[in-house]
Amino acid sequence: METESNNTATQKLPLQGAGGARALLANVKGDRWIWLIVIMLSVISTLAVYSSIGTLAYTKGVGVESILAKHVFMIVLGIGLMYVSHRLDYRYYAGISKLLMIITIPLLAYTLFFGSNINHASRWIPIPGTGLGFQTSDLAKLALITYLARILSRKQENIKDVKESFIPIMGSVCLVFALIGPANLSTGLMLFGVSILLLIMGRISVKQISVVCLIGAVLLAGMLFLGSRRATHISRVKAFFHPELADQDKLFQGNHAKIAIATGGFFGKGPGRSTERNYLPEAFSDEIFAIIVEEYGLFGGIVVISIYLFLLYRCIKIVTKAPKAFGALLAAGLSFSLTIQAFANMAVAVGLGPVTGVPLPLISMGGTSILFTSIAFGIILSVSRDIDEPKKVMVGEIREA
């Protein structure tokens, strides 16, 4: 009798575990295709980072496995944050956006003047006791997009009022750009471009948008000709347009990225067989797309491009079906930010743009970049929940009737 009861208890344990897994999956809401995209990008990231961190591990004097373990931990933590953020009703992010902006502006100012200076750029704030750095521009992207979505959705009745609507919008966009641009011009320009797209969607007049663009152009000119990194910015632009006149050191990264892509062929050299990873200084981050193409060929590159295009397609569907203006603007801004960043990174890798420090979302190795990208995905999923759940309620009401 005791043996039978023990067997019964043993049989119940797997069932209880399966029930817990089913309960967890039942709480996963939103667009299932976006969840699948996140999983696919995470798998690609793990493979590509593992293949490209050999030189980094040697330089730091640690094993490749320890760096990979930290990267996988950040991916898992990011998926956890995405799960939490997608469970929160997206309407709460309207209130959170004000708090984020209040925190972000002082942090950006502190980073610009007192942040860690790496590669002649002050972009990070060290986190005491962790050995990690916090890149404040990642928080700024999330804060500004949610804040603009909030203002544009709430000020539609007097959207053309200069004092009530235009000045707060123009001030927030230009201030964030002015604080990010001097140290991270590429990120600042992309965020400024996404902001302009949101202003167009939010029915801001052409005249007012032109004023914002004019002020942005003045700020850009100041950063290019008066900023502390003006020499770096100008040399990169000159190297892109006139490579024959540029110093070969300035072309080193771009040339080896092109070699990696050119030698990849259609199906690539195979996983872990990259040779250019030993030469590219940021093979695991800025130039990771070149490593993917080298190892998986043109086919692998097309797969990655298709995933980001499909992400944009799913997000556009969410934007068009969102019942509230805030949700539509929020999903649009975040999706534009992710996809523009992705294609900017890939364009640099194939030589279609000057060298920048923009990572490939959810694929490049990183800390705060992965975490805030995951939160952005979670917010988009939260907006998509608002589309799916009303349908389920309506179906339930019909059945009850």
C-alpha positions as a LaTeX table, in Angstrom:
\begin{tabular}{lrrr}
\hline
Residue & $x$ (\AA) & $y$ (\AA) & $z$ (\AA) \\
\hline
Met1 & 0.00 & 0.00 & 0.00 \\
Glu2 & 2.83 & 2.41 & 0.87 \\
Thr3 & 4.54 & 1.66 & $-2.42$ \\
Glu4 & 1.36 & 2.43 & $-4.37$ \\
Ser5 & 0.87 & 5.74 & $-2.57$ \\
Asn6 & 4.48 & 6.74 & $-3.18$ \\
Asn7 & 4.12 & 5.95 & $-6.89$ \\
Thr8 & 0.94 & 8.02 & $-7.05$ \\
Ala9 & 2.66 & 10.96 & $-5.38$ \\
Thr10 & 5.60 & 10.66 & $-7.74$ \\
Gln11 & 3.29 & 10.69 & $-10.75$ \\
Lys12 & 1.56 & 13.86 & $-9.55$ \\
Leu13 & 4.75 & 15.92 & $-9.32$ \\
Pro14 & 5.37 & 16.17 & $-13.09$ \\
Leu15 & 1.72 & 16.97 & $-13.62$ \\
Gln16 & 1.92 & 19.77 & $-11.08$ \\
Gly17 & 5.05 & 21.09 & $-12.79$ \\
Ala18 & 3.32 & 20.93 & $-16.15$ \\
Gly19 & 0.35 & 22.72 & $-14.67$ \\
Gly20 & 2.65 & 25.50 & $-13.39$ \\
Ala21 & 4.20 & 25.86 & $-16.84$ \\
Arg22 & 0.75 & 26.01 & $-18.42$ \\
Ala23 & $-0.30$ & 28.65 & $-15.90$ \\
Leu24 & 2.78 & 30.71 & $-16.76$ \\
Leu25 & 2.12 & 30.39 & $-20.50$ \\
Ala26 & $-1.51$ & 31.32 & $-19.90$ \\
Asn27 & $-0.29$ & 34.64 & $-18.47$ \\
Val28 & 1.79 & 35.35 & $-21.57$ \\
Lys29 & $-0.37$ & 37.78 & $-23.50$ \\
Gly30 & $-0.05$ & 39.97 & $-26.54$ \\
Asp31 & 1.12 & 39.28 & $-30.06$ \\
Arg32 & 2.55 & 35.73 & $-30.09$ \\
Trp33 & 4.59 & 36.51 & $-33.22$ \\
Ile34 & 6.53 & 39.18 & $-31.33$ \\
Trp35 & 7.27 & 36.67 & $-28.57$ \\
Leu36 & 8.60 & 34.32 & $-31.25$ \\
Ile37 & 10.73 & 37.13 & $-32.73$ \\
Val38 & 12.28 & 37.81 & $-29.33$ \\
Ile39 & 13.13 & 34.11 & $-28.87$ \\
Met40 & 14.67 & 33.90 & $-32.36$ \\
Leu41 & 16.77 & 37.04 & $-31.84$ \\
Ser42 & 17.91 & 35.72 & $-28.44$ \\
Val43 & 19.06 & 32.43 & $-29.97$ \\
Ile44 & 20.88 & 34.23 & $-32.80$ \\
Ser45 & 22.48 & 36.55 & $-30.24$ \\
Thr46 & 23.76 & 33.68 & $-28.11$ \\
Leu47 & 25.35 & 31.93 & $-31.09$ \\
Ala48 & 26.87 & 35.09 & $-32.58$ \\
Val49 & 28.22 & 36.45 & $-29.28$ \\
Tyr50 & 29.74 & 33.08 & $-28.34$ \\
Ser51 & 31.55 & 33.03 & $-31.67$ \\
Ser52 & 32.85 & 36.61 & $-31.48$ \\
Ile53 & 34.12 & 37.11 & $-27.90$ \\
Gly54 & 37.34 & 35.10 & $-28.11$ \\
Thr55 & 39.57 & 38.18 & $-28.44$ \\
Leu56 & 37.67 & 39.99 & $-25.68$ \\
Ala57 & 38.06 & 37.02 & $-23.34$ \\
Tyr58 & 41.79 & 36.84 & $-24.09$ \\
Thr59 & 42.22 & 40.57 & $-23.47$ \\
Lys60 & 40.42 & 40.37 & $-20.13$ \\
Gly61 & 42.16 & 37.15 & $-19.15$ \\
Val62 & 38.94 & 35.21 & $-18.56$ \\
Gly63 & 37.22 & 32.26 & $-20.18$ \\
Val64 & 34.84 & 32.67 & $-23.08$ \\
Glu65 & 32.20 & 30.75 & $-21.11$ \\
Ser66 & 32.17 & 33.32 & $-18.28$ \\
Ile67 & 31.49 & 36.21 & $-20.68$ \\
Leu68 & 28.84 & 34.17 & $-22.49$ \\
Ala69 & 27.20 & 33.26 & $-19.16$ \\
Lys70 & 26.88 & 36.97 & $-18.29$ \\
His71 & 25.38 & 37.66 & $-21.71$ \\
Val72 & 22.85 & 34.82 & $-21.40$ \\
Phe73 & 21.98 & 36.05 & $-17.90$ \\
Met74 & 21.23 & 39.52 & $-19.33$ \\
Ile75 & 19.04 & 37.95 & $-22.03$ \\
Val76 & 17.09 & 35.94 & $-19.45$ \\
Leu77 & 16.77 & 38.99 & $-17.19$ \\
Gly78 & 15.60 & 41.01 & $-20.20$ \\
Ile79 & 12.91 & 38.45 & $-21.03$ \\
Gly80 & 11.83 & 38.61 & $-17.38$ \\
Leu81 & 11.54 & 42.40 & $-17.57$ \\
Met82 & 9.64 & 42.07 & $-20.83$ \\
Tyr83 & 7.19 & 39.69 & $-19.16$ \\
Val84 & 6.66 & 42.07 & $-16.23$ \\
Ser85 & 6.29 & 45.17 & $-18.44$ \\
His86 & 3.83 & 43.43 & $-20.78$ \\
Arg87 & 1.63 & 42.44 & $-17.82$ \\
Leu88 & 1.26 & 46.11 & $-16.83$ \\
Asp89 & $-1.56$ & 47.94 & $-18.60$ \\
Tyr90 & 0.10 & 50.27 & $-21.11$ \\
Arg91 & $-2.02$ & 53.21 & $-19.89$ \\
Tyr92 & 0.08 & 53.32 & $-16.72$ \\
Tyr93 & 3.11 & 54.21 & $-18.82$ \\
Ala94 & 1.57 & 57.63 & $-19.48$ \\
Gly95 & 2.04 & 58.53 & $-15.82$ \\
Ile96 & 5.38 & 56.75 & $-15.60$ \\
Ser97 & 6.67 & 58.79 & $-18.55$ \\
Lys98 & 6.64 & 62.01 & $-16.50$ \\
Leu99 & 8.74 & 60.38 & $-13.78$ \\
Leu100 & 11.11 & 58.93 & $-16.38$ \\
Met101 & 11.71 & 62.37 & $-17.92$ \\
Ile102 & 12.33 & 63.91 & $-14.48$ \\
Ile103 & 14.96 & 61.22 & $-13.84$ \\
Thr104 & 16.42 & 61.13 & $-17.35$ \\
Ile105 & 17.32 & 64.82 & $-17.87$ \\
Pro106 & 19.60 & 65.10 & $-14.78$ \\
Leu107 & 21.13 & 61.69 & $-15.55$ \\
Leu108 & 21.94 & 62.75 & $-19.13$ \\
Ala109 & 23.49 & 65.99 & $-17.89$ \\
Tyr110 & 25.53 & 64.13 & $-15.27$ \\
Thr111 & 26.70 & 61.58 & $-17.87$ \\
Leu112 & 27.72 & 64.29 & $-20.31$ \\
Phe113 & 29.93 & 66.11 & $-17.80$ \\
Phe114 & 30.94 & 63.45 & $-15.25$ \\
Gly115 & 30.32 & 60.06 & $-16.90$ \\
Ser116 & 32.96 & 57.42 & $-17.64$ \\
Asn117 & 35.04 & 58.44 & $-20.64$ \\
Ile118 & 35.49 & 55.43 & $-22.95$ \\
Asn119 & 36.81 & 55.87 & $-26.50$ \\
His120 & 36.73 & 59.67 & $-26.02$ \\
Ala121 & 32.97 & 59.55 & $-25.33$ \\
Ser122 & 31.17 & 60.06 & $-22.03$ \\
Arg123 & 28.16 & 57.75 & $-22.34$ \\
Trp124 & 28.17 & 55.60 & $-19.20$ \\
Ile125 & 27.64 & 55.98 & $-15.48$ \\
Pro126 & 29.45 & 53.25 & $-13.50$ \\
Ile127 & 27.23 & 51.22 & $-11.18$ \\
Pro128 & 29.12 & 50.94 & $-7.86$ \\
Gly129 & 30.13 & 47.44 & $-6.78$ \\
Thr130 & 29.08 & 45.71 & $-10.00$ \\
Gly131 & 31.79 & 46.58 & $-12.50$ \\
Leu132 & 29.01 & 47.45 & $-14.96$ \\
Gly133 & 28.13 & 50.70 & $-16.69$ \\
Phe134 & 24.71 & 52.26 & $-17.17$ \\
Gln135 & 24.21 & 53.91 & $-20.59$ \\
Thr136 & 21.73 & 56.71 & $-19.92$ \\
Ser137 & 20.81 & 57.15 & $-23.59$ \\
Asp138 & 19.01 & 53.78 & $-23.42$ \\
Leu139 & 16.76 & 55.14 & $-20.68$ \\
Ala140 & 16.36 & 58.43 & $-22.58$ \\
Lys141 & 14.97 & 56.65 & $-25.66$ \\
Leu142 & 12.27 & 54.97 & $-23.59$ \\
Ala143 & 11.51 & 58.11 & $-21.58$ \\
Leu144 & 11.22 & 60.52 & $-24.52$ \\
Ile145 & 9.08 & 58.23 & $-26.68$ \\
Thr146 & 6.59 & 57.48 & $-23.89$ \\
Tyr147 & 6.49 & 61.17 & $-22.92$ \\
Leu148 & 5.85 & 62.32 & $-26.48$ \\
Ala149 & 3.13 & 59.70 & $-26.92$ \\
Arg150 & 1.47 & 60.98 & $-23.74$ \\
Ile151 & 1.59 & 64.67 & $-24.71$ \\
Leu152 & 0.51 & 64.12 & $-28.31$ \\
Ser153 & $-2.45$ & 61.95 & $-27.30$ \\
Arg154 & $-3.64$ & 64.28 & $-24.54$ \\
Lys155 & $-3.20$ & 67.57 & $-26.41$ \\
Gln156 & $-5.08$ & 66.66 & $-29.59$ \\
Glu157 & $-7.84$ & 69.21 & $-28.93$ \\
Asn158 & $-5.35$ & 72.09 & $-28.77$ \\
Ile159 & $-2.45$ & 70.47 & $-30.60$ \\
Lys160 & $-1.67$ & 73.67 & $-32.53$ \\
Asp161 & $-1.49$ & 75.81 & $-29.40$ \\
Val162 & 2.11 & 77.02 & $-29.12$ \\
Lys163 & 2.21 & 77.52 & $-25.36$ \\
Glu164 & 0.19 & 74.47 & $-24.28$ \\
Ser165 & 1.45 & 71.90 & $-26.75$ \\
Phe166 & 4.28 & 72.96 & $-29.01$ \\
Ile167 & 6.76 & 74.39 & $-26.49$ \\
Pro168 & 6.68 & 71.32 & $-24.15$ \\
Ile169 & 7.09 & 69.01 & $-27.17$ \\
Met170 & 9.86 & 71.04 & $-28.82$ \\
Gly171 & 11.62 & 71.57 & $-25.51$ \\
Ser172 & 11.71 & 67.88 & $-24.59$ \\
Val173 & 12.92 & 66.72 & $-28.03$ \\
Cys174 & 15.63 & 69.35 & $-28.42$ \\
Leu175 & 16.83 & 69.13 & $-24.81$ \\
Val176 & 17.28 & 65.35 & $-24.95$ \\
Phe177 & 19.04 & 65.63 & $-28.32$ \\
Ala178 & 21.35 & 68.36 & $-26.98$ \\
Leu179 & 22.33 & 66.17 & $-24.00$ \\
Ile180 & 22.82 & 62.90 & $-25.94$ \\
Gly181 & 24.33 & 64.24 & $-29.16$ \\
Pro182 & 27.74 & 65.51 & $-27.97$ \\
Ala183 & 28.82 & 62.04 & $-26.76$ \\
Asn184 & 26.56 & 59.78 & $-28.84$ \\
Leu185 & 25.60 & 61.61 & $-32.01$ \\
Ser186 & 24.26 & 58.56 & $-33.90$ \\
Thr187 & 21.84 & 57.65 & $-31.11$ \\
Gly188 & 20.80 & 61.28 & $-30.73$ \\
Leu189 & 20.07 & 61.63 & $-34.46$ \\
Met190 & 18.03 & 58.41 & $-34.55$ \\
Leu191 & 16.00 & 59.43 & $-31.51$ \\
Phe192 & 15.46 & 62.88 & $-33.04$ \\
Gly193 & 14.24 & 61.24 & $-36.27$ \\
Val194 & 11.83 & 58.96 & $-34.39$ \\
Ser195 & 10.52 & 62.01 & $-32.52$ \\
Ile196 & 9.82 & 63.80 & $-35.82$ \\
Leu197 & 7.90 & 60.74 & $-37.07$ \\
Leu198 & 5.80 & 60.82 & $-33.89$ \\
Leu199 & 5.12 & 64.54 & $-34.36$ \\
Ile200 & 3.88 & 63.84 & $-37.88$ \\
Met201 & 1.60 & 61.05 & $-36.58$ \\
Gly202 & 0.42 & 63.35 & $-33.77$ \\
Arg203 & $-0.86$ & 65.93 & $-36.30$ \\
Ile204 & 1.69 & 68.62 & $-35.44$ \\
Ser205 & 1.64 & 71.25 & $-38.19$ \\
Val206 & 4.31 & 71.28 & $-40.87$ \\
Lys207 & 5.35 & 74.77 & $-39.79$ \\
Gln208 & 5.96 & 73.67 & $-36.19$ \\
Ile209 & 7.81 & 70.52 & $-37.29$ \\
Ser210 & 10.00 & 72.71 & $-39.48$ \\
Val211 & 10.87 & 74.84 & $-36.45$ \\
Val212 & 11.88 & 71.71 & $-34.50$ \\
Cys213 & 14.01 & 70.52 & $-37.41$ \\
Leu214 & 15.65 & 73.94 & $-37.73$ \\
Ile215 & 16.58 & 73.99 & $-34.04$ \\
Gly216 & 17.83 & 70.41 & $-34.36$ \\
Ala217 & 20.01 & 71.43 & $-37.33$ \\
Val218 & 21.52 & 74.29 & $-35.32$ \\
Leu219 & 22.28 & 71.91 & $-32.43$ \\
Leu220 & 23.79 & 69.40 & $-34.86$ \\
Ala221 & 26.02 & 72.05 & $-36.42$ \\
Gly222 & 27.20 & 73.08 & $-32.97$ \\
Met223 & 28.08 & 69.47 & $-32.08$ \\
Leu224 & 29.92 & 68.92 & $-35.36$ \\
Phe225 & 32.01 & 72.09 & $-35.27$ \\
Leu226 & 32.19 & 73.06 & $-31.59$ \\
Gly227 & 31.71 & 69.80 & $-29.66$ \\
Ser228 & 34.48 & 67.86 & $-27.91$ \\
Arg229 & 34.16 & 65.00 & $-30.44$ \\
Arg230 & 34.03 & 67.20 & $-33.54$ \\
Ala231 & 37.29 & 65.72 & $-34.88$ \\
Thr232 & 35.91 & 62.17 & $-34.58$ \\
His233 & 32.61 & 63.05 & $-36.26$ \\
Ile234 & 34.24 & 64.92 & $-39.14$ \\
Ser235 & 36.88 & 62.23 & $-39.72$ \\
Arg236 & 34.24 & 59.49 & $-39.88$ \\
Val237 & 32.16 & 61.40 & $-42.40$ \\
Lys238 & 35.25 & 62.19 & $-44.51$ \\
Ala239 & 36.38 & 58.55 & $-44.36$ \\
Phe240 & 32.96 & 57.43 & $-45.60$ \\
Phe241 & 32.70 & 59.86 & $-48.53$ \\
His242 & 36.41 & 60.00 & $-49.43$ \\
Pro243 & 38.05 & 56.74 & $-48.33$ \\
Glu244 & 40.97 & 57.26 & $-50.68$ \\
Leu245 & 42.02 & 60.36 & $-48.72$ \\
Ala246 & 41.38 & 58.98 & $-45.24$ \\
Asp247 & 43.90 & 57.60 & $-42.78$ \\
Gln248 & 43.96 & 53.79 & $-43.02$ \\
Asp249 & 43.44 & 53.50 & $-39.27$ \\
Lys250 & 40.06 & 55.19 & $-39.73$ \\
Leu251 & 39.10 & 52.57 & $-42.34$ \\
Phe252 & 40.30 & 49.54 & $-40.39$ \\
Gln253 & 36.97 & 48.59 & $-38.81$ \\
Gly254 & 34.90 & 49.19 & $-41.92$ \\
Asn255 & 37.33 & 47.34 & $-44.18$ \\
His256 & 37.40 & 44.22 & $-42.05$ \\
Ala257 & 33.60 & 44.26 & $-41.77$ \\
Lys258 & 33.43 & 44.27 & $-45.57$ \\
Ile259 & 35.96 & 41.43 & $-45.76$ \\
Ala260 & 33.84 & 39.39 & $-43.35$ \\
Ile261 & 30.73 & 39.92 & $-45.47$ \\
Ala262 & 32.51 & 39.33 & $-48.78$ \\
Thr263 & 34.07 & 36.03 & $-47.66$ \\
Gly264 & 30.84 & 34.68 & $-46.20$ \\
Gly265 & 29.41 & 33.58 & $-49.54$ \\
Phe266 & 25.82 & 32.38 & $-49.68$ \\
Phe267 & 25.81 & 29.89 & $-46.78$ \\
Gly268 & 28.85 & 31.16 & $-44.86$ \\
Lys269 & 31.92 & 29.52 & $-43.36$ \\
Gly270 & 29.92 & 27.79 & $-40.65$ \\
Pro271 & 29.22 & 28.51 & $-36.95$ \\
Gly272 & 32.33 & 29.48 & $-35.01$ \\
Arg273 & 34.58 & 29.65 & $-38.10$ \\
Ser274 & 34.86 & 33.41 & $-38.49$ \\
Thr275 & 38.37 & 34.76 & $-39.02$ \\
Glu276 & 37.54 & 38.48 & $-39.02$ \\
Arg277 & 36.36 & 38.27 & $-35.41$ \\
Asn278 & 40.07 & 38.37 & $-34.53$ \\
Tyr279 & 40.49 & 41.75 & $-36.23$ \\
Leu280 & 37.21 & 43.61 & $-35.70$ \\
Pro281 & 37.47 & 45.63 & $-32.46$ \\
Glu282 & 33.71 & 45.44 & $-31.76$ \\
Ala283 & 32.88 & 42.08 & $-33.35$ \\
Phe284 & 30.49 & 41.20 & $-30.51$ \\
Ser285 & 28.64 & 44.54 & $-30.60$ \\
Asp286 & 28.76 & 47.16 & $-33.37$ \\
Glu287 & 29.95 & 44.75 & $-36.10$ \\
Ile288 & 28.14 & 41.59 & $-35.04$ \\
Phe289 & 26.05 & 41.56 & $-38.23$ \\
Ala290 & 29.28 & 41.21 & $-40.26$ \\
Ile291 & 30.22 & 38.16 & $-38.16$ \\
Ile292 & 26.75 & 36.65 & $-38.71$ \\
Val293 & 27.06 & 37.05 & $-42.48$ \\
Glu294 & 30.61 & 35.65 & $-42.46$ \\
Glu295 & 29.54 & 32.51 & $-40.59$ \\
Tyr296 & 26.01 & 32.02 & $-41.96$ \\
Gly297 & 26.40 & 33.72 & $-45.32$ \\
Leu298 & 24.00 & 35.84 & $-47.30$ \\
Phe299 & 21.26 & 33.43 & $-46.24$ \\
Gly300 & 21.86 & 34.21 & $-42.55$ \\
Gly301 & 21.94 & 37.94 & $-43.24$ \\
Ile302 & 18.63 & 37.78 & $-45.11$ \\
Val303 & 17.10 & 35.84 & $-42.20$ \\
Val304 & 18.12 & 38.54 & $-39.72$ \\
Ile305 & 16.87 & 41.34 & $-41.99$ \\
Ser306 & 13.57 & 39.48 & $-42.52$ \\
Ile307 & 13.06 & 39.10 & $-38.76$ \\
Tyr308 & 13.35 & 42.86 & $-38.21$ \\
Leu309 & 11.10 & 43.59 & $-41.19$ \\
Phe310 & 8.52 & 41.15 & $-39.85$ \\
Leu311 & 8.78 & 42.84 & $-36.45$ \\
Leu312 & 8.00 & 46.18 & $-38.09$ \\
Tyr313 & 5.05 & 44.60 & $-39.92$ \\
Arg314 & 3.58 & 43.16 & $-36.70$ \\
Cys315 & 4.06 & 46.46 & $-34.89$ \\
Ile316 & 2.35 & 48.41 & $-37.69$ \\
Lys317 & $-0.63$ & 46.04 & $-37.38$ \\
Ile318 & $-0.74$ & 46.78 & $-33.66$ \\
Val319 & $-0.58$ & 50.54 & $-34.34$ \\
Thr320 & $-3.44$ & 50.42 & $-36.87$ \\
Lys321 & $-5.66$ & 48.36 & $-34.56$ \\
Ala322 & $-4.92$ & 50.15 & $-31.28$ \\
Pro323 & $-8.18$ & 51.67 & $-29.94$ \\
Lys324 & $-6.46$ & 54.57 & $-28.15$ \\
Ala325 & $-4.17$ & 57.27 & $-29.58$ \\
Phe326 & $-1.68$ & 56.87 & $-26.74$ \\
Gly327 & $-1.28$ & 53.14 & $-27.41$ \\
Ala328 & $-0.87$ & 53.68 & $-31.14$ \\
Leu329 & 1.75 & 56.42 & $-30.71$ \\
Leu330 & 3.57 & 54.44 & $-28.04$ \\
Ala331 & 3.80 & 51.27 & $-30.14$ \\
Ala332 & 4.76 & 53.27 & $-33.23$ \\
Gly333 & 7.53 & 55.21 & $-31.51$ \\
Leu334 & 9.09 & 52.16 & $-29.86$ \\
Ser335 & 8.87 & 49.99 & $-32.99$ \\
Phe336 & 10.37 & 52.76 & $-35.17$ \\
Ser337 & 13.19 & 53.18 & $-32.67$ \\
Leu338 & 14.02 & 49.45 & $-32.65$ \\
Thr339 & 13.87 & 48.91 & $-36.41$ \\
Ile340 & 15.67 & 52.14 & $-37.37$ \\
Gln341 & 18.46 & 51.23 & $-34.95$ \\
Ala342 & 18.65 & 47.70 & $-36.38$ \\
Phe343 & 18.91 & 48.85 & $-39.99$ \\
Ala344 & 21.38 & 51.61 & $-39.07$ \\
Asn345 & 23.66 & 48.99 & $-37.51$ \\
Met346 & 23.39 & 46.68 & $-40.53$ \\
Ala347 & 23.90 & 49.57 & $-42.96$ \\
Val348 & 27.18 & 50.47 & $-41.27$ \\
Ala349 & 28.33 & 46.83 & $-41.38$ \\
Val350 & 27.84 & 46.62 & $-45.16$ \\
Gly351 & 29.40 & 50.03 & $-45.80$ \\
Leu352 & 26.27 & 52.07 & $-46.44$ \\
Gly353 & 26.99 & 54.55 & $-43.67$ \\
Pro354 & 29.85 & 55.96 & $-41.57$ \\
Val355 & 31.00 & 54.03 & $-38.51$ \\
Thr356 & 28.77 & 54.51 & $-35.47$ \\
Gly357 & 28.45 & 52.95 & $-32.04$ \\
Val358 & 24.90 & 51.65 & $-32.46$ \\
Pro359 & 24.27 & 48.03 & $-31.33$ \\
Leu360 & 21.98 & 45.56 & $-33.10$ \\
Pro361 & 18.86 & 45.30 & $-30.88$ \\
Leu362 & 18.66 & 42.05 & $-28.87$ \\
Ile363 & 21.61 & 40.56 & $-30.80$ \\
Ser364 & 24.66 & 42.65 & $-29.86$ \\
Met365 & 26.25 & 41.94 & $-26.51$ \\
Gly366 & 25.33 & 44.56 & $-23.96$ \\
Gly367 & 23.89 & 45.27 & $-20.55$ \\
Thr368 & 21.45 & 48.17 & $-20.33$ \\
Ser369 & 20.85 & 48.01 & $-24.09$ \\
Ile370 & 19.38 & 44.50 & $-23.82$ \\
Leu371 & 17.35 & 45.35 & $-20.72$ \\
Phe372 & 15.75 & 48.54 & $-22.08$ \\
Thr373 & 15.16 & 46.93 & $-25.48$ \\
Ser374 & 13.33 & 44.11 & $-23.69$ \\
Ile375 & 11.21 & 46.61 & $-21.77$ \\
Ala376 & 10.36 & 48.32 & $-25.07$ \\
Phe377 & 9.21 & 44.98 & $-26.47$ \\
Gly378 & 7.15 & 44.43 & $-23.32$ \\
Ile379 & 5.39 & 47.78 & $-23.70$ \\
Ile380 & 4.56 & 47.00 & $-27.35$ \\
Leu381 & 3.13 & 43.66 & $-26.20$ \\
Ser382 & 1.11 & 45.47 & $-23.54$ \\
Val383 & $-0.47$ & 47.62 & $-26.27$ \\
Ser384 & $-1.25$ & 44.49 & $-28.31$ \\
Arg385 & $-3.00$ & 43.00 & $-25.24$ \\
Asp386 & $-5.50$ & 45.86 & $-25.43$ \\
Ile387 & $-6.37$ & 44.66 & $-28.93$ \\
Asp388 & $-6.70$ & 40.95 & $-28.12$ \\
Glu389 & $-8.53$ & 41.09 & $-24.78$ \\
Pro390 & $-11.59$ & 43.10 & $-25.93$ \\
Lys391 & $-12.11$ & 40.48 & $-28.64$ \\
Lys392 & $-12.11$ & 37.71 & $-26.03$ \\
Val393 & $-14.61$ & 39.64 & $-23.91$ \\
Met394 & $-16.93$ & 40.11 & $-26.90$ \\
Val395 & $-16.74$ & 36.39 & $-27.75$ \\
Gly396 & $-17.59$ & 35.52 & $-24.14$ \\
Glu397 & $-20.58$ & 37.87 & $-24.17$ \\
Ile398 & $-21.88$ & 36.37 & $-27.40$ \\
Arg399 & $-21.62$ & 32.84 & $-25.98$ \\
Glu400 & $-23.44$ & 33.85 & $-22.81$ \\
Ala401 & $-26.20$ & 35.44 & $-24.87$ \\
\hline
\end{tabular}
